[in-house]
mmCIF file of C-alpha atoms in Angstrom:
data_model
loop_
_atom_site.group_PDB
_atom_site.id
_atom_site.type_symbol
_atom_site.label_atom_id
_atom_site.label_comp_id
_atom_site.label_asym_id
_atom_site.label_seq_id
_atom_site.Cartn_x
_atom_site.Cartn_y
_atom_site.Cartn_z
ATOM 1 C CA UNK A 1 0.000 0.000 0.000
ATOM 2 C CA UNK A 2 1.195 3.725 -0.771
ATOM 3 C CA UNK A 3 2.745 5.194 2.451
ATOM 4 C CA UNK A 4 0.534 8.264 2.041
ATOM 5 C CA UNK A 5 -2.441 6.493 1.729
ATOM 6 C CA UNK A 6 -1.671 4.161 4.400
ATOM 7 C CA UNK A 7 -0.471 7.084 6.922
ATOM 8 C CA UNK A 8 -3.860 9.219 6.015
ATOM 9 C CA UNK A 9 -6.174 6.651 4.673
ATOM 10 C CA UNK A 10 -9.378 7.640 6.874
ATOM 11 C CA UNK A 11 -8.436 10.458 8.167
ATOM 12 C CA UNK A 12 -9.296 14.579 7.717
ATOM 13 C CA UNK A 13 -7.046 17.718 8.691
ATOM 14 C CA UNK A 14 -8.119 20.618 10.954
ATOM 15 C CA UNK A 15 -6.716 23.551 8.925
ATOM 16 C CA UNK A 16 -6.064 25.527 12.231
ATOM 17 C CA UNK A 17 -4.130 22.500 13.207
ATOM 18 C CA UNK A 18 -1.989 22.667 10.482
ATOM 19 C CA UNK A 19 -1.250 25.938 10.769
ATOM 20 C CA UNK A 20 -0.400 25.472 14.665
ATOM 21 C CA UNK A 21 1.764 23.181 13.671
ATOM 22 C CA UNK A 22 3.893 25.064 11.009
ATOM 23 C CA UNK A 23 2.042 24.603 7.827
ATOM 24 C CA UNK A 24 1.522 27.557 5.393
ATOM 25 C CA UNK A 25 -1.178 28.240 3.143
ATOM 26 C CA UNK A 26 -1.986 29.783 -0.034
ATOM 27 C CA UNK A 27 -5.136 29.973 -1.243
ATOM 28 C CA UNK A 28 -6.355 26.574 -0.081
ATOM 29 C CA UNK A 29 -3.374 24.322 0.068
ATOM 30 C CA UNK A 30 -1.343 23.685 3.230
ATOM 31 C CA UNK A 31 2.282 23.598 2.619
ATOM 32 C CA UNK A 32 5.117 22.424 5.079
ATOM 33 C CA UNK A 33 8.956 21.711 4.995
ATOM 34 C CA UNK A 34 11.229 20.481 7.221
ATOM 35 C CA UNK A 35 15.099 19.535 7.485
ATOM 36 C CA UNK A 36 15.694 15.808 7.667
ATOM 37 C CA UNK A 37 18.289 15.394 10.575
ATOM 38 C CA UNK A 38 21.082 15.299 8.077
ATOM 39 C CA UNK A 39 20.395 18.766 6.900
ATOM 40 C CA UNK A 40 21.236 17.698 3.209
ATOM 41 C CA UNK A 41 17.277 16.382 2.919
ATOM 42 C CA UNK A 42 14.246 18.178 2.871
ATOM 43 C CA UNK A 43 10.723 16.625 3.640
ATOM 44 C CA UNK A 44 7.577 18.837 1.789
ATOM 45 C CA UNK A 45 4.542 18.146 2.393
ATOM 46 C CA UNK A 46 1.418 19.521 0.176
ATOM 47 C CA UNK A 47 -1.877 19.055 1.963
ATOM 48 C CA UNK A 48 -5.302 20.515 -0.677
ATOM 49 C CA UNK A 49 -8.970 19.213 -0.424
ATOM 50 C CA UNK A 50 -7.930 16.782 -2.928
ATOM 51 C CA UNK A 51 -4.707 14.708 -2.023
ATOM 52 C CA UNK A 52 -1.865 14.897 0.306
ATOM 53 C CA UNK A 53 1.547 15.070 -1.304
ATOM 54 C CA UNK A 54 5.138 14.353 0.469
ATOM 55 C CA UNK A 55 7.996 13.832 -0.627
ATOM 56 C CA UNK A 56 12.140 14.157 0.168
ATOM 57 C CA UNK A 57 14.332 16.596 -1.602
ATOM 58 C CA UNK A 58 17.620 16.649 -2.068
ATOM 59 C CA UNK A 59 19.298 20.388 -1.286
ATOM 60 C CA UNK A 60 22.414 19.492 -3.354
ATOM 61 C CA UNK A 61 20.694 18.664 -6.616
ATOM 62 C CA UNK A 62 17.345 19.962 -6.292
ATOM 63 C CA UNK A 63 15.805 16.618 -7.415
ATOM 64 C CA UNK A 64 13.517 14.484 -5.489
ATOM 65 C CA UNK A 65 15.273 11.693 -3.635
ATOM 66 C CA UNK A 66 13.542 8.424 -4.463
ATOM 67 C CA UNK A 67 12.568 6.262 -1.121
ATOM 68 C CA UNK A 68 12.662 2.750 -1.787
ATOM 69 C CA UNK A 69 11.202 0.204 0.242
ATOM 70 C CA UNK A 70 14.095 -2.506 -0.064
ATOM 71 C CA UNK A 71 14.438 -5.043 2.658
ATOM 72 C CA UNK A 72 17.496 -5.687 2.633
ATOM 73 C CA UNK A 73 17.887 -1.705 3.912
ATOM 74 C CA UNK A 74 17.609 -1.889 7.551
ATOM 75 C CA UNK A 75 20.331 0.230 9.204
ATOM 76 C CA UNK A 76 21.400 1.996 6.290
ATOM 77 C CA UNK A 77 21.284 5.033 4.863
ATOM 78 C CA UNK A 78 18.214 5.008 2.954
ATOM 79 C CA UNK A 79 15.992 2.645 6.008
ATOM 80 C CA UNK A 80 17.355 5.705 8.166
ATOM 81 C CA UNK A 81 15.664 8.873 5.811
ATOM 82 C CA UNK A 82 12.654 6.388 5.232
ATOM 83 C CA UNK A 83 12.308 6.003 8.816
ATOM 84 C CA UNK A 84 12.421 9.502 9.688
ATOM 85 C CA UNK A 85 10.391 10.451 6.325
ATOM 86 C CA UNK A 86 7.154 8.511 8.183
ATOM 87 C CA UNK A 87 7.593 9.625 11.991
ATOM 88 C CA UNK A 88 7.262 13.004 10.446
ATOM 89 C CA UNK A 89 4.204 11.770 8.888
ATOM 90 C CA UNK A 90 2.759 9.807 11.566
ATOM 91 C CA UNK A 91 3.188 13.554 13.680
ATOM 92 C CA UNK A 92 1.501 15.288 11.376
ATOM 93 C CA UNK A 93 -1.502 13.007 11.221
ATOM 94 C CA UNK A 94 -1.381 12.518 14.849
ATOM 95 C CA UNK A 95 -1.338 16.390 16.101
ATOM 96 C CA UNK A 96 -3.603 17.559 12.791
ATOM 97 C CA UNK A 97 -6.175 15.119 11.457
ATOM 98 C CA UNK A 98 -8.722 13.636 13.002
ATOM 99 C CA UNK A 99 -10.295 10.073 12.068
ATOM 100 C CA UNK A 100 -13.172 10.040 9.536
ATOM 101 C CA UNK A 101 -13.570 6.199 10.015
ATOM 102 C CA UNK A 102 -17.500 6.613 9.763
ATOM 103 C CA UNK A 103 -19.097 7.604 6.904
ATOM 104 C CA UNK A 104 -23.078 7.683 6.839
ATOM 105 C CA UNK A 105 -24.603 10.655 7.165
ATOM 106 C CA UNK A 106 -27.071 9.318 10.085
ATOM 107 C CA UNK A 107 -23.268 8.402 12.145
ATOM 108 C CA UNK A 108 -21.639 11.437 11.188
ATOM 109 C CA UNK A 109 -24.625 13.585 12.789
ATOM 110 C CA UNK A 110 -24.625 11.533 16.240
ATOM 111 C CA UNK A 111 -20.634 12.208 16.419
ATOM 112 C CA UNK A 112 -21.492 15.771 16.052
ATOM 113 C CA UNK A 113 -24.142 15.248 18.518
ATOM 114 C CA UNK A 114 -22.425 13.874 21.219
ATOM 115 C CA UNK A 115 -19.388 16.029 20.920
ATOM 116 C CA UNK A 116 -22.188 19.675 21.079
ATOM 117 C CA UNK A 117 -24.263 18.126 23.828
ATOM 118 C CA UNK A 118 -21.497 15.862 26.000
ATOM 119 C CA UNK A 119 -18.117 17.307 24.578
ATOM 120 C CA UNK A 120 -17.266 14.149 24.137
ATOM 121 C CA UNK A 121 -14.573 12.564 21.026
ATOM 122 C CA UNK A 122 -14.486 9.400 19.883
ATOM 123 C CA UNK A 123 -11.479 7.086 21.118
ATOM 124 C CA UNK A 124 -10.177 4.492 18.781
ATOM 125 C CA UNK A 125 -8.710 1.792 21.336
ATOM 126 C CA UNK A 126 -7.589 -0.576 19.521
ATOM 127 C CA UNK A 127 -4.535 -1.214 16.987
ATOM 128 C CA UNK A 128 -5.966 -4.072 15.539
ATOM 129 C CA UNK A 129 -9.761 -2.762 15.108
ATOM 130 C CA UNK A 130 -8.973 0.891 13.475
ATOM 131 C CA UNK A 131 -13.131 0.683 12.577
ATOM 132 C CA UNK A 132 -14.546 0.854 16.143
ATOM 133 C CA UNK A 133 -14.396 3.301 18.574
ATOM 134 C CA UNK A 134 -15.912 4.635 21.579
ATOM 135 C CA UNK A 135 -17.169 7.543 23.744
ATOM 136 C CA UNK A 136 -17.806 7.721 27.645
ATOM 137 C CA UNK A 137 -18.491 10.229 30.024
ATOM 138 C CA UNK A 138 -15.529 12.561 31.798
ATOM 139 C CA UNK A 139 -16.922 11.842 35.168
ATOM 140 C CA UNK A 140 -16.547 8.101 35.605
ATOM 141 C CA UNK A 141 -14.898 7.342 32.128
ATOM 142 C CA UNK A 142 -17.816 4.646 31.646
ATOM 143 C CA UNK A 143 -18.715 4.168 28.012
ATOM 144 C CA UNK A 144 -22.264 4.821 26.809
ATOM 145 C CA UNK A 145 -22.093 4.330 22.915
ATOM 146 C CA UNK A 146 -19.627 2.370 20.798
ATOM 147 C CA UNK A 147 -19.578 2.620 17.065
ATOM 148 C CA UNK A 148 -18.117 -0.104 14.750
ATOM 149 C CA UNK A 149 -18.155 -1.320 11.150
ATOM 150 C CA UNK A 150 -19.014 -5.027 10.774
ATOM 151 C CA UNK A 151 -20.212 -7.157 8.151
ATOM 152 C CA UNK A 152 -24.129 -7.591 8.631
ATOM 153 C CA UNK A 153 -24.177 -11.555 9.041
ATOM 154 C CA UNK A 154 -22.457 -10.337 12.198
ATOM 155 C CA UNK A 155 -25.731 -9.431 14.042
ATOM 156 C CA UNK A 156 -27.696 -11.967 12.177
ATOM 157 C CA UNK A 157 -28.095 -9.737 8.765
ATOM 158 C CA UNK A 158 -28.733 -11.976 5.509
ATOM 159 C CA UNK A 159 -26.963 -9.168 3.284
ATOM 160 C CA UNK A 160 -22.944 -9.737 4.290
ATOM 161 C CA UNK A 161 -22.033 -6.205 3.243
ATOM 162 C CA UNK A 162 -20.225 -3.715 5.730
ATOM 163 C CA UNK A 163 -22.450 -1.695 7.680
ATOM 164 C CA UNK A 164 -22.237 0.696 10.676
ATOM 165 C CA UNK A 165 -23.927 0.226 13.714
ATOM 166 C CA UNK A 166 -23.638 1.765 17.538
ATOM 167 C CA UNK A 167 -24.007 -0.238 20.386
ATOM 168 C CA UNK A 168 -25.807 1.464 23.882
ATOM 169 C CA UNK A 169 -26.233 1.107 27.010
ATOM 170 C CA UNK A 170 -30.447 0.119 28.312
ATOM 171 C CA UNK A 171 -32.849 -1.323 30.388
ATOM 172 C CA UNK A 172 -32.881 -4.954 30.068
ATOM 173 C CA UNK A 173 -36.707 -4.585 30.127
ATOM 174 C CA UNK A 174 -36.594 -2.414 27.452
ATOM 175 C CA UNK A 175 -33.869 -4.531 25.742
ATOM 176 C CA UNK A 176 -36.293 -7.365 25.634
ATOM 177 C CA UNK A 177 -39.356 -5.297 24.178
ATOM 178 C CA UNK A 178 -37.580 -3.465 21.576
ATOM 179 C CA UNK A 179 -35.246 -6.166 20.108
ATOM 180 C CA UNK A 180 -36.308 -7.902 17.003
ATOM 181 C CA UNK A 181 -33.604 -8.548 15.047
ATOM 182 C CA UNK A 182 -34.796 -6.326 12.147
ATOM 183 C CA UNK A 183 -34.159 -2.542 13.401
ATOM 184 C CA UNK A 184 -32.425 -3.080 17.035
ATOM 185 C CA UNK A 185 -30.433 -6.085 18.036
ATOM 186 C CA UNK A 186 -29.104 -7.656 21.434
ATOM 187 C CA UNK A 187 -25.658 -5.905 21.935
ATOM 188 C CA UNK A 188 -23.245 -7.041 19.407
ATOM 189 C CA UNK A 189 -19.995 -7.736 21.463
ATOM 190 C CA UNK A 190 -21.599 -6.366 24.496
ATOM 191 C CA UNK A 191 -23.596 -7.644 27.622
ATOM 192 C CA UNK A 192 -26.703 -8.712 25.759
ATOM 193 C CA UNK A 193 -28.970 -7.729 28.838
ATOM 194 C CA UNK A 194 -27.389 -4.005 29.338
ATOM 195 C CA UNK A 195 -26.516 -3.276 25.642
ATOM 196 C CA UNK A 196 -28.650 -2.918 22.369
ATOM 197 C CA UNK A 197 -26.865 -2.436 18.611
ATOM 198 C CA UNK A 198 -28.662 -0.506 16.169
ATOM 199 C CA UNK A 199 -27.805 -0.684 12.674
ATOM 200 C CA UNK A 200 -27.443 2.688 10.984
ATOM 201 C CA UNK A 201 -28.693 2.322 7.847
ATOM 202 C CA UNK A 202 -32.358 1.680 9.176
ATOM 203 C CA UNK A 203 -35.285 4.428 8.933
ATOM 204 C CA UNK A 204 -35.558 5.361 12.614
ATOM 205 C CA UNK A 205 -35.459 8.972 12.501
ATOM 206 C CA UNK A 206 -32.569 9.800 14.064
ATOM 207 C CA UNK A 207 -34.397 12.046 16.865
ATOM 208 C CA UNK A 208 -35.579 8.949 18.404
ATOM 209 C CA UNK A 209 -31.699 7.738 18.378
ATOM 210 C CA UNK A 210 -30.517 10.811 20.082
ATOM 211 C CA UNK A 211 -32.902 10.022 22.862
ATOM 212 C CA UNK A 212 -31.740 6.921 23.288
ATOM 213 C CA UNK A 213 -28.038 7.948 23.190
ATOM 214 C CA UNK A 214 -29.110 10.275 26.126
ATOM 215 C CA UNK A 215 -30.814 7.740 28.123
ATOM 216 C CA UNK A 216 -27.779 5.634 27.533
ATOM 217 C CA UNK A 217 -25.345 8.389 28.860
ATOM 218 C CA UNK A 218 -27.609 8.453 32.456
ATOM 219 C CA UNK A 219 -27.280 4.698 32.624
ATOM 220 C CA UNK A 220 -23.271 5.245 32.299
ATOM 221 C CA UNK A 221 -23.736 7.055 35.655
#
């Protein structure tokens, strides 16, 4: 996979991040340069709307040195830039994008929703499952919503395409009124009798979600 994609794959910049963090810009691209530790490379980065760009110059010749992944590399010369070439890149990411894992409109509105009402971010936990993350309350740190993307035979879906869903926190006698495996689920990788998944590519309007998001938060008490 392309080292830029991989780096940046899934992920969108806060423009006053990047200018916090040195980045210039002209008109709207986001341009930012910085000597290698060898002072005889440069690494510029061009950040627009529409791609990310990076790449290491060479001061000398003015030509664009050419980083090849070759395995046989490690501890030279050319492992060494490389290696510095994507910590640079893995700080920029870190300290100005933010994730953009989910991409429905219906998750992207209850992201926004939790951060204006609770302040709260997502957290991506875990290495290995860069899809799913959580939020939880400042007070206790106890999570109240999770959202992942599975594949829909997961929950007990015929169609095996990805979908995203959020799991939250209820009243098991609520769990066992509203659950019928069609529009809410038992808790997919949850407690079953304290946690319901809803898939969200179903028609509940979204209001009723929001409410339940907010009855989940007072359970996380």
């Amino acid at each position: 996979m392309d080292i830029i994609k991989e780096i940046f794959d899934n992920f969108i910049y806060d423009s006053k991040k990047l200018l916090n963090f040195g980045f210039k810009k002209q008109n709207n691209t986001y341009t930012y340069n910085q000597l290698l530790s060898n002072k005889q490379f440069e690494l510029k980065v061009i950040i627009s709307d529409k791609d990310i760009k990076a790449d290491v110059w060479d001061k000398d010749t003015n030509d664009i040195y050419t980083l090849v992944k070759v395995e046989s590399a490690k501890g030279t010369f050319i492992s060494k830039i490389k290696n510095e070439f994507e910590t640079i890149l893995y700080d920029i990411r870190d300290n100005c994008f933010t994730p953009d894992v989910f991409k429905t409109a219906t998750a992207k509105e209850l992201i926004k929703y939790i951060k204006d009402k609770y302040n709260n971010d997502l957290e991506f936990l875990w290495q290995k499952f860069p899809n799913n993350a959580i939020a939880r309350r400042t007070d206790n740190k106890k999570w109240y919503i999770a959202f992942l993307t599975i594949k829909g035979n997961k929950i007990g879906l015929k169609d095996n395409k990805e979908i995203e869903i959020i799991d939250i926190r209820m009243k098991p006698e609520d769990i066992e009124k509203l659950v019928d495996n069609k529009v809410y689920f038992a808790g997919y990788h949850m407690n079953k009798k304290h946690w319901i998944t809803i898939p969200l590519n179903t028609k509940i309007d979204i209001s009723t979600i929001k409410k339940l998001i907010d009855e989940s938060f007072d359970l996380a008490k």
